[in-house]
PDB file of C-alpha atoms and ligand atoms in Angstrom:
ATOM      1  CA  UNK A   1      86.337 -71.455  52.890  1.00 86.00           C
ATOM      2  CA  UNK A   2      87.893 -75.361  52.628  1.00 94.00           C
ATOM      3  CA  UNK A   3      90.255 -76.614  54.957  1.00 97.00           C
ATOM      4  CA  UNK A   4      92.732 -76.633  52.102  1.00 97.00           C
ATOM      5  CA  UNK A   5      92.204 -72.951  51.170  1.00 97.00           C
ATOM      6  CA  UNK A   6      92.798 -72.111  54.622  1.00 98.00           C
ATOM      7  CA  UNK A   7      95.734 -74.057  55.284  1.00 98.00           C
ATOM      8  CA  UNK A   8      97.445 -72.679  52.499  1.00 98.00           C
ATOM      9  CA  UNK A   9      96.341 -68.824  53.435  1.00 98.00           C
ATOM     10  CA  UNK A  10      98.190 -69.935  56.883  1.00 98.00           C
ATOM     11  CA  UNK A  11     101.253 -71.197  55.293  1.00 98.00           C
ATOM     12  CA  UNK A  12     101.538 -67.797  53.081  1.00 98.00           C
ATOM     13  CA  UNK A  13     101.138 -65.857  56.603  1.00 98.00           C
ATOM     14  CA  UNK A  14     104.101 -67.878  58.174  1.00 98.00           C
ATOM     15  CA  UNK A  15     106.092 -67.556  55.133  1.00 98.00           C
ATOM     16  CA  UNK A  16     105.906 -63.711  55.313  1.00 98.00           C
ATOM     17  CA  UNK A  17     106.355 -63.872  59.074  1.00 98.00           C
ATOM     18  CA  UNK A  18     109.401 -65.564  58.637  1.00 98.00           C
ATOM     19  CA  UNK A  19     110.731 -63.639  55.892  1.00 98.00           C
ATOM     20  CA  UNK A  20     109.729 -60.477  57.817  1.00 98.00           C
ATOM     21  CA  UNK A  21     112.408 -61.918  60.424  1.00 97.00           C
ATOM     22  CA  UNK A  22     115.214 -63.850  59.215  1.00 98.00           C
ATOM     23  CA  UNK A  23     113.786 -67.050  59.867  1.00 98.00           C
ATOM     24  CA  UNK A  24     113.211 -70.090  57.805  1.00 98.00           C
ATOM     25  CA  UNK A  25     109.809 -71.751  58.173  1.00 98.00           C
ATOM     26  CA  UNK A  26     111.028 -74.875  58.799  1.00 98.00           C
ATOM     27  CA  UNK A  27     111.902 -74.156  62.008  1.00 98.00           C
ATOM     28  CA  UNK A  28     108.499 -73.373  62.965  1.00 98.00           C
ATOM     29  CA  UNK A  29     105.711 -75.866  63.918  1.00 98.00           C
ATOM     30  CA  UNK A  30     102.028 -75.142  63.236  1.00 98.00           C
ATOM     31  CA  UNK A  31      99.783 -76.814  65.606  1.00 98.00           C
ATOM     32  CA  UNK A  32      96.668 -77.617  64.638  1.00 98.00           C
ATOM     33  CA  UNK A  33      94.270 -76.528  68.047  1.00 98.00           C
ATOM     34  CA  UNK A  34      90.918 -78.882  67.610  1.00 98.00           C
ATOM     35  CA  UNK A  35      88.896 -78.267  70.620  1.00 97.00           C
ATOM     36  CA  UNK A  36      84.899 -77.873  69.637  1.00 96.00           C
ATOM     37  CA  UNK A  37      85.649 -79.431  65.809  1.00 97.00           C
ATOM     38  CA  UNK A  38      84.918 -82.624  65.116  1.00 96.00           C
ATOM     39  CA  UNK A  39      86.418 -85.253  64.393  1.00 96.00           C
ATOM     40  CA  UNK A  40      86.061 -85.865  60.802  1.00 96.00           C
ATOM     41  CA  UNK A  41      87.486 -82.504  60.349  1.00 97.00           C
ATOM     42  CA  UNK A  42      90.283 -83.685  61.970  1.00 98.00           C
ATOM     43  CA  UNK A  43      90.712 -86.360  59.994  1.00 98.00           C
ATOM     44  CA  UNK A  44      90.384 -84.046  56.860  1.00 98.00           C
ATOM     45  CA  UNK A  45      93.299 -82.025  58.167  1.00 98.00           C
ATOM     46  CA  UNK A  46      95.490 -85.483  59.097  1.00 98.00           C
ATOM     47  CA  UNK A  47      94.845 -86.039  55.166  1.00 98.00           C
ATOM     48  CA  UNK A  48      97.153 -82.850  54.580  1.00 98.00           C
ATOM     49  CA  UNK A  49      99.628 -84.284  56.883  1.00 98.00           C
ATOM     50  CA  UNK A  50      98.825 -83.084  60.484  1.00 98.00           C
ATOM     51  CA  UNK A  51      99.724 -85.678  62.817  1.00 98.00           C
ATOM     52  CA  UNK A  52      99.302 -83.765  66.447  1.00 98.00           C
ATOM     53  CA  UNK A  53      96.590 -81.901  67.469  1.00 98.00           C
ATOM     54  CA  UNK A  54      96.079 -79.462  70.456  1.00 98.00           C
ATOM     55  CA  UNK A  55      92.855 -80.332  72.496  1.00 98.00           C
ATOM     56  CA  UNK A  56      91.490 -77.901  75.538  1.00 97.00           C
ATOM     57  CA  UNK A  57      89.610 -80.264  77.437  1.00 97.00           C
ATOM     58  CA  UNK A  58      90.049 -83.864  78.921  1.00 98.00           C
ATOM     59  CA  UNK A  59      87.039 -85.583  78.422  1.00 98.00           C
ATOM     60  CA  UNK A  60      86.647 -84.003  74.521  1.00 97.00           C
ATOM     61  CA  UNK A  61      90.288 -85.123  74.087  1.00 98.00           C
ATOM     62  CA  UNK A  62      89.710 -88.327  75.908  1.00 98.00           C
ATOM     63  CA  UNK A  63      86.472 -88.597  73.213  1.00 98.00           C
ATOM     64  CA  UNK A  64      88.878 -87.768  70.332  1.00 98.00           C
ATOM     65  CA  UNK A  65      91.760 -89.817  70.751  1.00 98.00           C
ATOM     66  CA  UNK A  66      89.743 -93.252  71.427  1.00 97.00           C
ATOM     67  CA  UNK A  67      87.854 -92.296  67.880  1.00 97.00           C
ATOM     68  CA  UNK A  68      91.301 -91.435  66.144  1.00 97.00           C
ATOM     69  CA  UNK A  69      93.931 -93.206  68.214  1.00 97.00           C
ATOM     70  CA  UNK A  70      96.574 -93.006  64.983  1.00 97.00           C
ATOM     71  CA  UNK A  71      96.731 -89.398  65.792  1.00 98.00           C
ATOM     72  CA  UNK A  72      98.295 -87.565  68.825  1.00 98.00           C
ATOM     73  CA  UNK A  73      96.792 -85.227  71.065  1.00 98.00           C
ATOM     74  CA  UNK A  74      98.289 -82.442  73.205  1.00 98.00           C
ATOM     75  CA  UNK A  75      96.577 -81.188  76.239  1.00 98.00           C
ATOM     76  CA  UNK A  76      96.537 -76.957  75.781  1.00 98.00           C
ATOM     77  CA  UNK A  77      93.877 -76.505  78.465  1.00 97.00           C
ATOM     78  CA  UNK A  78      94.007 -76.338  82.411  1.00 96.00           C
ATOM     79  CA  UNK A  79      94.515 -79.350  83.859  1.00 97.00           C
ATOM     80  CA  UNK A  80      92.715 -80.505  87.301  1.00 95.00           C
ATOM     81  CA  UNK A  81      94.609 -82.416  89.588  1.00 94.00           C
ATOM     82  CA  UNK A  82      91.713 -85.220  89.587  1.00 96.00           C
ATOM     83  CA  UNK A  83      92.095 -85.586  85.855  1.00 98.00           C
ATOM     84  CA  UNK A  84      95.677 -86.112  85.541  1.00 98.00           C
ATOM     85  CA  UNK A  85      95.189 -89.683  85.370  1.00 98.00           C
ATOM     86  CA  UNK A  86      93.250 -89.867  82.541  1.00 98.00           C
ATOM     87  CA  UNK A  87      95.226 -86.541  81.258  1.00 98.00           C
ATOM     88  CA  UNK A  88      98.384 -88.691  81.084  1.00 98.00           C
ATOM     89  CA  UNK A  89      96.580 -91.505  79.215  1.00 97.00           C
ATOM     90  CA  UNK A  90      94.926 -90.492  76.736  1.00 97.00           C
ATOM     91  CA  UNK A  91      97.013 -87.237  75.834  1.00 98.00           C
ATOM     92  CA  UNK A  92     100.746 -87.505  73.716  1.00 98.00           C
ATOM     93  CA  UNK A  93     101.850 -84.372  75.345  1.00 98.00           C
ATOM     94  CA  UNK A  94     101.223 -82.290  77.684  1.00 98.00           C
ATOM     95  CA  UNK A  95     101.789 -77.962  77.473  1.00 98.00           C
ATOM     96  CA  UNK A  96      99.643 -76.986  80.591  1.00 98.00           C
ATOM     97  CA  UNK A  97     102.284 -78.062  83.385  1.00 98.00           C
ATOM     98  CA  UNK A  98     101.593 -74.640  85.571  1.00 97.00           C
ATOM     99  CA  UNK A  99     102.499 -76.053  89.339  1.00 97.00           C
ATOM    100  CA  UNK A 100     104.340 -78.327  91.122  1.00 97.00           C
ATOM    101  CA  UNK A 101     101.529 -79.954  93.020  1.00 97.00           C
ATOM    102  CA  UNK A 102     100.634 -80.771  89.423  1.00 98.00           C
ATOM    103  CA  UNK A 103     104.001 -81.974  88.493  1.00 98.00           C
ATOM    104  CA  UNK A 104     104.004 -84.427  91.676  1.00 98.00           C
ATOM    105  CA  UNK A 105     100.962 -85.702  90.568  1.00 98.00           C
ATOM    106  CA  UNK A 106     102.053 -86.453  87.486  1.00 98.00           C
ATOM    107  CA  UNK A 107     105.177 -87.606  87.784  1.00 98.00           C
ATOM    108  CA  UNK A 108     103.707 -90.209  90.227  1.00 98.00           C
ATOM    109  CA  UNK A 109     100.859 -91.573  87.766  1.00 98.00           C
ATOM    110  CA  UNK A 110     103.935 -91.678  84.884  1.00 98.00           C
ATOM    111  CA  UNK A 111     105.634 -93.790  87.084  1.00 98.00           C
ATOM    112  CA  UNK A 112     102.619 -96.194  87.929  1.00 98.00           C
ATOM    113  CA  UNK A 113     101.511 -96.711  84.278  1.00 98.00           C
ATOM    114  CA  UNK A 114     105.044 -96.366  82.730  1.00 98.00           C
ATOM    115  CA  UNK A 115     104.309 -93.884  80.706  1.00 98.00           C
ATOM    116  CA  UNK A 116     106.941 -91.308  79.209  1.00 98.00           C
ATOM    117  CA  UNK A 117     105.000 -88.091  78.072  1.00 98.00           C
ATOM    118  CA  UNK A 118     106.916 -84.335  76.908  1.00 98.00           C
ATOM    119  CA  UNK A 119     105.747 -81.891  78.773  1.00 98.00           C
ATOM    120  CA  UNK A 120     105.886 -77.973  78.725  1.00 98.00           C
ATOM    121  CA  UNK A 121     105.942 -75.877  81.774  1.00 98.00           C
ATOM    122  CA  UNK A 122     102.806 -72.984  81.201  1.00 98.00           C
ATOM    123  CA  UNK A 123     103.884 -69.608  82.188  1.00 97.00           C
ATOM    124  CA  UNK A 124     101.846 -66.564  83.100  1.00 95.00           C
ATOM    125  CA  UNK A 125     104.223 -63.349  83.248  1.00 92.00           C
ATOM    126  CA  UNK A 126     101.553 -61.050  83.625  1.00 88.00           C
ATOM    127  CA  UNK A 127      99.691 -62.369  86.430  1.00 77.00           C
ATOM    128  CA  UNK A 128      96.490 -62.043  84.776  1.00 67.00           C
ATOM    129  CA  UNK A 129      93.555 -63.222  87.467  1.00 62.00           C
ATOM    130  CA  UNK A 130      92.413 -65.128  84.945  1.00 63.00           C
ATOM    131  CA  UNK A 131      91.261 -69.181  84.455  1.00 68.00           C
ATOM    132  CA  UNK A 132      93.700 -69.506  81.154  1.00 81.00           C
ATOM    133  CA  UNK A 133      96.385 -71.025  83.869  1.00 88.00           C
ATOM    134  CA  UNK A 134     100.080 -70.499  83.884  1.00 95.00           C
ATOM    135  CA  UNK A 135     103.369 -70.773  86.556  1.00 96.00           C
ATOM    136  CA  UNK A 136     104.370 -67.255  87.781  1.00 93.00           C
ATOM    137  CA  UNK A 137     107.654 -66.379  87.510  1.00 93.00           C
ATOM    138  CA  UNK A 138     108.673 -66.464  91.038  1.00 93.00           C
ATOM    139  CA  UNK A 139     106.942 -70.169  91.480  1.00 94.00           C
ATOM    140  CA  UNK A 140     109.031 -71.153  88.502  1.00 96.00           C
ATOM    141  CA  UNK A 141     111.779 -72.476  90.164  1.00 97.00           C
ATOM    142  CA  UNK A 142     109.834 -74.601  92.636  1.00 98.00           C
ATOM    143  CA  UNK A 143     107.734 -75.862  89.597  1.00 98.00           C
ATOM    144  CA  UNK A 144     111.039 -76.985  87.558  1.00 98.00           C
ATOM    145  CA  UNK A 145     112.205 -78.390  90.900  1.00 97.00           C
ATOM    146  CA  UNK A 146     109.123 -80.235  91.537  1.00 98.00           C
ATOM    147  CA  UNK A 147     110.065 -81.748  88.056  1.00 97.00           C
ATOM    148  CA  UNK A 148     113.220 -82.898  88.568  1.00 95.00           C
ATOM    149  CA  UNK A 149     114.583 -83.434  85.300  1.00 92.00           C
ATOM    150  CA  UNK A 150     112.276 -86.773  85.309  1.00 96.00           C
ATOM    151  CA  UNK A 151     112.730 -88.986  82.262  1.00 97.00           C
ATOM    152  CA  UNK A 152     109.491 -89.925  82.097  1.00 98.00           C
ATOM    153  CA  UNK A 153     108.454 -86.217  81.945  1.00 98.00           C
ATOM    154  CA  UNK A 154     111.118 -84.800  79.298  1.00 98.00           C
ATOM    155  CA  UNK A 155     110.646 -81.056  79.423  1.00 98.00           C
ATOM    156  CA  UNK A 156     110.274 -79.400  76.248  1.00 98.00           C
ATOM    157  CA  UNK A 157     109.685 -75.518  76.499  1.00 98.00           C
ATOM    158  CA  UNK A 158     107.516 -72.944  77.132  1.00 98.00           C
ATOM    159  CA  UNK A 159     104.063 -72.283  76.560  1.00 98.00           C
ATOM    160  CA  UNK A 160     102.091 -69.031  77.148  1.00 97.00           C
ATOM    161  CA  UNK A 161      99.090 -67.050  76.324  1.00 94.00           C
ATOM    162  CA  UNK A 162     100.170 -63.421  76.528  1.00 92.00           C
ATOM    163  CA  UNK A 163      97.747 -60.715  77.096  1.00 89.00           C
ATOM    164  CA  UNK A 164      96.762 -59.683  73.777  1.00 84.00           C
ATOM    165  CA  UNK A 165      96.926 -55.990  74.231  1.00 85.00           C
ATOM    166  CA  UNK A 166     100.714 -56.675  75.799  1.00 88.00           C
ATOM    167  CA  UNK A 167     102.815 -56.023  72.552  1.00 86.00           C
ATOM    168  CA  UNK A 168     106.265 -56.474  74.446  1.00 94.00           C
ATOM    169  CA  UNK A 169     104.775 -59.946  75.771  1.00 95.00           C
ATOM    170  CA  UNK A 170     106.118 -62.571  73.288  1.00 97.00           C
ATOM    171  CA  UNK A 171     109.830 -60.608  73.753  1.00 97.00           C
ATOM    172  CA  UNK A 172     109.452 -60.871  77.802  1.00 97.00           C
ATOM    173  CA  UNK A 173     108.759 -64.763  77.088  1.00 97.00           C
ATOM    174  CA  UNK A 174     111.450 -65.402  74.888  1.00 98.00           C
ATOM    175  CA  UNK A 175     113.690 -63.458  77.482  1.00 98.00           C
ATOM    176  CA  UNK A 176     112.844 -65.816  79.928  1.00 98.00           C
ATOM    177  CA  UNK A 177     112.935 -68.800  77.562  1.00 98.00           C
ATOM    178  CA  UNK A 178     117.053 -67.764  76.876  1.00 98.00           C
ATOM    179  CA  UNK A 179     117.371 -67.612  80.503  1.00 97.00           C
ATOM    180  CA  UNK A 180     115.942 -70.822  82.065  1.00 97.00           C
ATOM    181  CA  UNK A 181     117.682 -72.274  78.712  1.00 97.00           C
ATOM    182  CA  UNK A 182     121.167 -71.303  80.447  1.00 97.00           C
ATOM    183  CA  UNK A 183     120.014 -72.592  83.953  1.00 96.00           C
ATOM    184  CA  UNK A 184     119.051 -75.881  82.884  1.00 96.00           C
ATOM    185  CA  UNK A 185     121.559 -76.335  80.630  1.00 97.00           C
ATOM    186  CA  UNK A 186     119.420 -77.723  77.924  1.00 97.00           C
ATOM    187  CA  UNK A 187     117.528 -76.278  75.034  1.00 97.00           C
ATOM    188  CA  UNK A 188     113.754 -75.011  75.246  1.00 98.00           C
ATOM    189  CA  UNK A 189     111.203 -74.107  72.868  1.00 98.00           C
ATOM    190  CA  UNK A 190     108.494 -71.742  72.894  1.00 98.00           C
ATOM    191  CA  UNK A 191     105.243 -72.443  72.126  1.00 98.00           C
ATOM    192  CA  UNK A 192     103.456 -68.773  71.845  1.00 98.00           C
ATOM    193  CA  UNK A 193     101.346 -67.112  69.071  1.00 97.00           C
ATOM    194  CA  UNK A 194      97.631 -67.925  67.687  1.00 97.00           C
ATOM    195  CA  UNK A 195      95.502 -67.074  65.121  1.00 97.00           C
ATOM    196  CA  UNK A 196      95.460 -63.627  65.957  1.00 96.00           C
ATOM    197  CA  UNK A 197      99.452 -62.622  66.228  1.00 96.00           C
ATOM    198  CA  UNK A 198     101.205 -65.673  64.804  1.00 97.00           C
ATOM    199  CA  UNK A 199     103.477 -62.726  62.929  1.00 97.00           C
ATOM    200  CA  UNK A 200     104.419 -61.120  66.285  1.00 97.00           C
ATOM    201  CA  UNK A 201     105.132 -64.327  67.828  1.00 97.00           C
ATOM    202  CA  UNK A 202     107.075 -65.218  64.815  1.00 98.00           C
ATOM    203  CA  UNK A 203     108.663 -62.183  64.910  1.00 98.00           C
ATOM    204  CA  UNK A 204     109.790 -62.634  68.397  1.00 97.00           C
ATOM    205  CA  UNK A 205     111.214 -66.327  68.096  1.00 98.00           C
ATOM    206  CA  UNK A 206     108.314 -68.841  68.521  1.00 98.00           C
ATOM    207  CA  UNK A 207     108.965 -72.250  67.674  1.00 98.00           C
ATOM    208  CA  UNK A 208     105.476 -73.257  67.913  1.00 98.00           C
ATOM    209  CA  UNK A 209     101.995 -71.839  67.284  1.00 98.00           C
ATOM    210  CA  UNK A 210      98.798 -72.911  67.964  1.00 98.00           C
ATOM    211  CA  UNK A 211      96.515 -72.402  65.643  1.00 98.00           C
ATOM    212  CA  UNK A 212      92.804 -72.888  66.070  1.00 98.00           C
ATOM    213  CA  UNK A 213      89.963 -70.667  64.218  1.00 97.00           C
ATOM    214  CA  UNK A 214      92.145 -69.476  61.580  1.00 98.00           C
ATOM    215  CA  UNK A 215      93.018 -73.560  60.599  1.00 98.00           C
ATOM    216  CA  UNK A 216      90.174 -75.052  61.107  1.00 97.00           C
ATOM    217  CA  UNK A 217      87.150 -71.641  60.838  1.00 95.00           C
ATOM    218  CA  UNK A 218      84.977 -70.853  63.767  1.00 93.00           C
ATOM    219  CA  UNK A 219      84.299 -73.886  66.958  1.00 90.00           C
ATOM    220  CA  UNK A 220      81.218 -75.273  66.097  1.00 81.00           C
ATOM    221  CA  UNK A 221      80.506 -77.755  69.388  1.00 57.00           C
TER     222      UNK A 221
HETATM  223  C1  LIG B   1      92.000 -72.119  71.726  1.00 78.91           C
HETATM  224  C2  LIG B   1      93.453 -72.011  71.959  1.00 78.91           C
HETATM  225  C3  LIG B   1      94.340 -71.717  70.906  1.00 78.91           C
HETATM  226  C4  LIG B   1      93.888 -71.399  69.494  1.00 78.91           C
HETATM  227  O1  LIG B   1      93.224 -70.184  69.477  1.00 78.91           O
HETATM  228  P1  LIG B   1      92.809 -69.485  68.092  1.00 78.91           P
HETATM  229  O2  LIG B   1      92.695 -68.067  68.446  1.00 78.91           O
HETATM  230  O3  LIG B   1      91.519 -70.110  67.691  1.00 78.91           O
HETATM  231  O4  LIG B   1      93.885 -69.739  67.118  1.00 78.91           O
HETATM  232  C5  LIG B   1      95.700 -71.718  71.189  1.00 78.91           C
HETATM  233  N1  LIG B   1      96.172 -71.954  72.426  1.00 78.91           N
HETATM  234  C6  LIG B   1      95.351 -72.225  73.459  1.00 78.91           C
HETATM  235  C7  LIG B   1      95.939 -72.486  74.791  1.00 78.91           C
HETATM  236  C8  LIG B   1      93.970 -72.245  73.267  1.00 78.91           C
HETATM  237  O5  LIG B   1      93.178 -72.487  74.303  1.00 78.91           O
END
């Protein structure tokens, strides 16, 4: 299937999601996740008017912004202390904040190269042992103090990958999205839902989803 063909199939899903719940589709942002295409198939999807682009690793988004520097890139992926340097530099955006050691770090290296980069605090509700990353919800509060409401790090929202067996997930993350929204006293947006349950996620009040295989077909690198 093209890239076109499959771009519009996605659009048609969100449509129905959104019409399914009240929502206008406007209000929700598809991002394009690249990690294992290549380049020139991002470039074929910037031709349809994707400007951003979510990238798991550092070094492959590293790769990817140098060849396509017009274009922004969003770090999705676990980020290692050691890398935050380059993280910072070569990324628009970054969605895998999960600790404050991390936010230190980075506020630190934001400071030193002047840099101002969004960032979204990762959360993991379900403490899953896993390697996908994420802030509990009891270190939360250190994490967003850690943070400090630093210009140079504007926070933006949330951004989780539920357990996909969890159906009352995306609801728990929006609950906690409403909360911390109240606490901070500024608005947050929720970046949940992939190729797999962007209707659920939808349905539950995602402002963003990432979408890889069903946007771009299977990784090939
Ligand atoms: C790979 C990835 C996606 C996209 O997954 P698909 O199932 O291919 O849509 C979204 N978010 C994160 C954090 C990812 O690592």
């Amino acid at each position: 299937m093209s890239l076109g063909l499959r771009i519009e199939g996605l659009r048609a899903r969100i449509q129905r999601a959104c019409e399914a719940a009240g929502r206008d589709p406007r209000d929700i942002e598809l991002l394009p996740v690249s990690k294992k295409q290549p380049t020139a198939l991002i470039r074929e999807a910037a031709a349809f008017g994707f400007t951003r682009f979510g990238e798991n690793y550092v070094q492959e988004g590293a790769d990817k912004a140098a060849a396509a520097p017009d274009l922004g890139f969003v770090l999705i992926g676990p980020l290692q202390r050691n890398k935050a340097k380059p993280a910072l530099q070569c990324f628009a955006e970054i969605q895998s904040l999960d600790r404050p050691e991390l936010a230190e770090r980075l506020r630190h290296l934001a400071e030193e190269l002047k840099l101002i980069r969004p960032v979204w605090i990762q959360v993991d509700l379900w403490d899953e042992a896993t390697k996908l990353g994420g802030c509990t919800e009891t270190d939360l509060p250190a994490l967003i103090d850690a943070l400090g409401s630093d210009a140079r790090l504007p926070l933006q929202g949330l951004m989780a990958i539920p357990p996909p067996e969890d159906d009352g997930a995306f609801a728990e993350l929006a609950a906690l999205r409403d909360r911390l929204q109240q606490e901070l006293g500024q608005p947050l947006r929720l970046s949940m839902g992939m190729s797999g349950d962007l209707e659920a996620a939808i349905a539950a009040g995602s402002d963003q989803i990432r979408i890889g295989t069903a946007f771009f077909g299977e990784r090939i690198r």
